[in-house]
Coordinates of C-alpha atoms and ligand atoms in Angstrom, one line a residue:
X548 CA -3.4 0.5 10.4
X549 CA -3.1 3.7 12.4
X550 CA -6.1 5.4 14.0
X551 CA -7.0 8.8 12.6
X552 CA -7.7 11.9 14.6
X553 CA -9.5 14.7 12.7
X554 CA -8.0 18.1 13.5
X555 CA -9.6 21.4 12.4
X556 CA -7.5 23.8 10.5
X557 CA -4.1 23.5 8.7
X558 CA -0.9 22.1 9.9
X559 CA 1.0 24.9 11.7
X560 CA 4.3 23.9 10.2
X561 CA 3.7 21.7 7.2
X562 CA 6.5 19.3 6.1
X563 CA 8.4 20.1 2.9
X564 CA 7.7 17.1 0.8
X565 CA 10.3 15.9 -1.7
X566 CA 9.9 13.2 -4.4
X567 CA 11.6 10.9 -1.9
X568 CA 9.6 11.7 1.2
X569 CA 6.3 11.8 -0.8
X570 CA 6.2 8.0 -0.3
X571 CA 6.2 8.5 3.5
X572 CA 3.5 11.2 3.5
X573 CA 1.3 9.3 1.0
X574 CA 1.5 6.1 3.1
X575 CA 0.8 8.1 6.3
X576 CA -2.4 9.5 4.7
X577 CA -3.5 5.9 4.2
X578 CA -2.8 5.1 7.9
X579 CA 0.5 3.3 7.3
X580 CA 3.7 4.3 9.2
X581 CA 6.8 3.7 7.0
X582 CA 10.5 4.2 7.0
X583 CA 13.5 2.9 5.1
X584 CA 15.5 -0.2 5.9
X585 CA 19.0 -0.7 4.5
X586 CA 19.2 -3.7 2.1
X587 CA 22.9 -4.2 3.0
X588 CA 23.1 -4.0 6.8
X589 CA 19.4 -4.4 7.6
X590 CA 19.1 -1.4 9.9
X591 CA 16.2 1.0 10.0
X592 CA 16.3 4.7 10.5
X593 CA 13.7 7.4 11.2
X594 CA 13.1 9.7 9.5
X595 CA 13.5 7.8 6.2
X596 CA 16.9 8.2 4.5
X597 CA 18.2 8.0 0.9
X598 CA 21.6 6.8 2.2
X599 CA 22.1 4.4 5.1
X600 CA 23.8 6.4 7.9
X601 CA 25.3 3.2 9.3
X602 CA 27.1 1.7 6.2
X603 CA 26.6 4.4 3.5
X604 CA 24.7 2.0 1.2
X605 CA 22.2 3.7 -1.2
X606 CA 20.2 0.5 -1.4
X607 CA 17.2 1.0 0.8
X608 CA 13.6 -0.3 0.9
X609 CA 10.4 1.0 2.4
X610 CA 9.2 -1.1 5.4
X611 CA 6.4 -0.8 8.0
X612 CA 7.2 0.6 11.3
X613 CA 5.6 -0.8 14.5
X614 CA 2.9 1.6 15.7
X615 CA 3.0 0.5 19.3
X616 CA 5.7 1.4 21.8
X617 CA 6.5 3.1 25.1
X618 CA 7.0 6.7 26.2
X619 CA 10.7 7.3 26.6
X620 CA 10.5 11.0 27.6
X621 CA 8.0 13.9 27.3
X622 CA 7.4 17.5 28.2
X623 CA 4.6 20.0 28.0
X624 CA 5.4 23.2 26.1
X625 CA 3.9 26.4 27.3
X626 CA 6.2 29.0 25.7
X627 CA 5.9 27.9 22.1
X628 CA 7.5 29.1 18.9
X629 CA 5.3 31.6 17.1
X630 CA 3.7 29.2 14.6
X631 CA 2.7 26.8 17.4
X632 CA 1.4 29.4 19.9
X633 CA -2.3 28.7 19.0
X634 CA -1.8 25.1 20.1
X635 CA 0.0 25.8 23.4
X636 CA 0.2 24.3 25.9
X637 CA 0.8 21.0 24.2
X638 CA 2.8 17.9 24.9
X639 CA 5.6 16.4 22.9
X640 CA 7.3 13.1 23.5
X641 CA 10.1 10.8 22.6
X642 CA 8.7 7.4 22.0
X643 CA 10.4 4.1 21.6
X644 CA 8.8 1.8 19.0
X645 CA 9.2 -1.9 19.6
X646 CA 12.3 -1.4 21.8
X647 CA 14.5 -0.3 19.0
X648 CA 13.7 3.0 17.3
X649 CA 13.1 6.4 19.1
X650 CA 11.5 9.4 17.6
X651 CA 10.1 12.7 18.7
X652 CA 6.5 13.8 17.9
X653 CA 3.5 15.5 19.3
X654 CA 1.9 13.6 22.2
X655 CA -1.9 13.3 22.4
X656 CA -3.1 12.9 26.0
X657 CA -6.7 11.7 26.0
X658 CA -9.0 13.2 28.7
X659 CA -8.5 11.4 32.0
X660 CA -5.2 9.8 31.0
X661 CA -2.1 10.4 33.1
X662 CA 1.3 10.6 31.5
X663 CA 4.4 9.0 32.8
X664 CA 7.6 7.5 31.4
X665 CA 7.0 4.0 30.2
X666 CA 3.4 4.5 29.3
X667 CA 2.1 2.4 26.4
X668 CA 1.7 4.6 23.3
X669 CA 0.2 4.1 19.9
X670 CA 1.1 6.1 16.8
X671 CA -1.8 7.9 15.2
X672 CA -2.5 10.1 12.2
X673 CA -3.5 13.6 12.8
X674 CA -5.7 14.5 9.8
X675 CA -5.5 18.2 9.3
X676 CA -7.4 19.9 6.5
X677 CA -4.2 20.2 4.4
X678 CA -2.7 16.8 5.1
X679 CA -1.5 14.4 7.7
X680 CA 1.0 14.6 10.6
X681 CA 1.9 11.7 12.9
X682 CA 1.6 11.8 16.7
X683 CA 1.8 9.4 19.6
X684 CA -1.4 8.9 21.7
X685 CA -1.0 7.8 25.3
X686 CA -3.0 4.7 26.0
X687 CA -5.8 5.1 28.6
X688 CA -6.0 2.7 31.4
X689 CA -8.9 0.2 31.1
Ligands
ZN1208 ZN1 23.3 0.0 6.0

């Protein structure tokens, strides 16, 4: 179960939800991080796909993604695209989940945390007023 971070306001760039991706967004709202896995070759992709990009099968199933991983790369954005300017500066990262799947997402840096490659991260739900987005939160040293 992913931890939730309440965020004031609306998502600056809300996802376009299709009948297919509605599954992903509904699950995310419940704190579950999902993607598709190919029934033929067994590989997972992110974002979820209707056709397996590895073997072209259209037989895919929804599976849970790991929510823990490591920071593979990151940057802090100061000169943001117009819709994201109210959030700037903000961090984005590429995270590697369970040593196999990499994805890009906003990076939440808790107060007092320092960010470096290889940091432990945890996927979290950002609960905006109009719906969820996912982000990676840098683990704080204990
Ligand atoms: Zn496949």
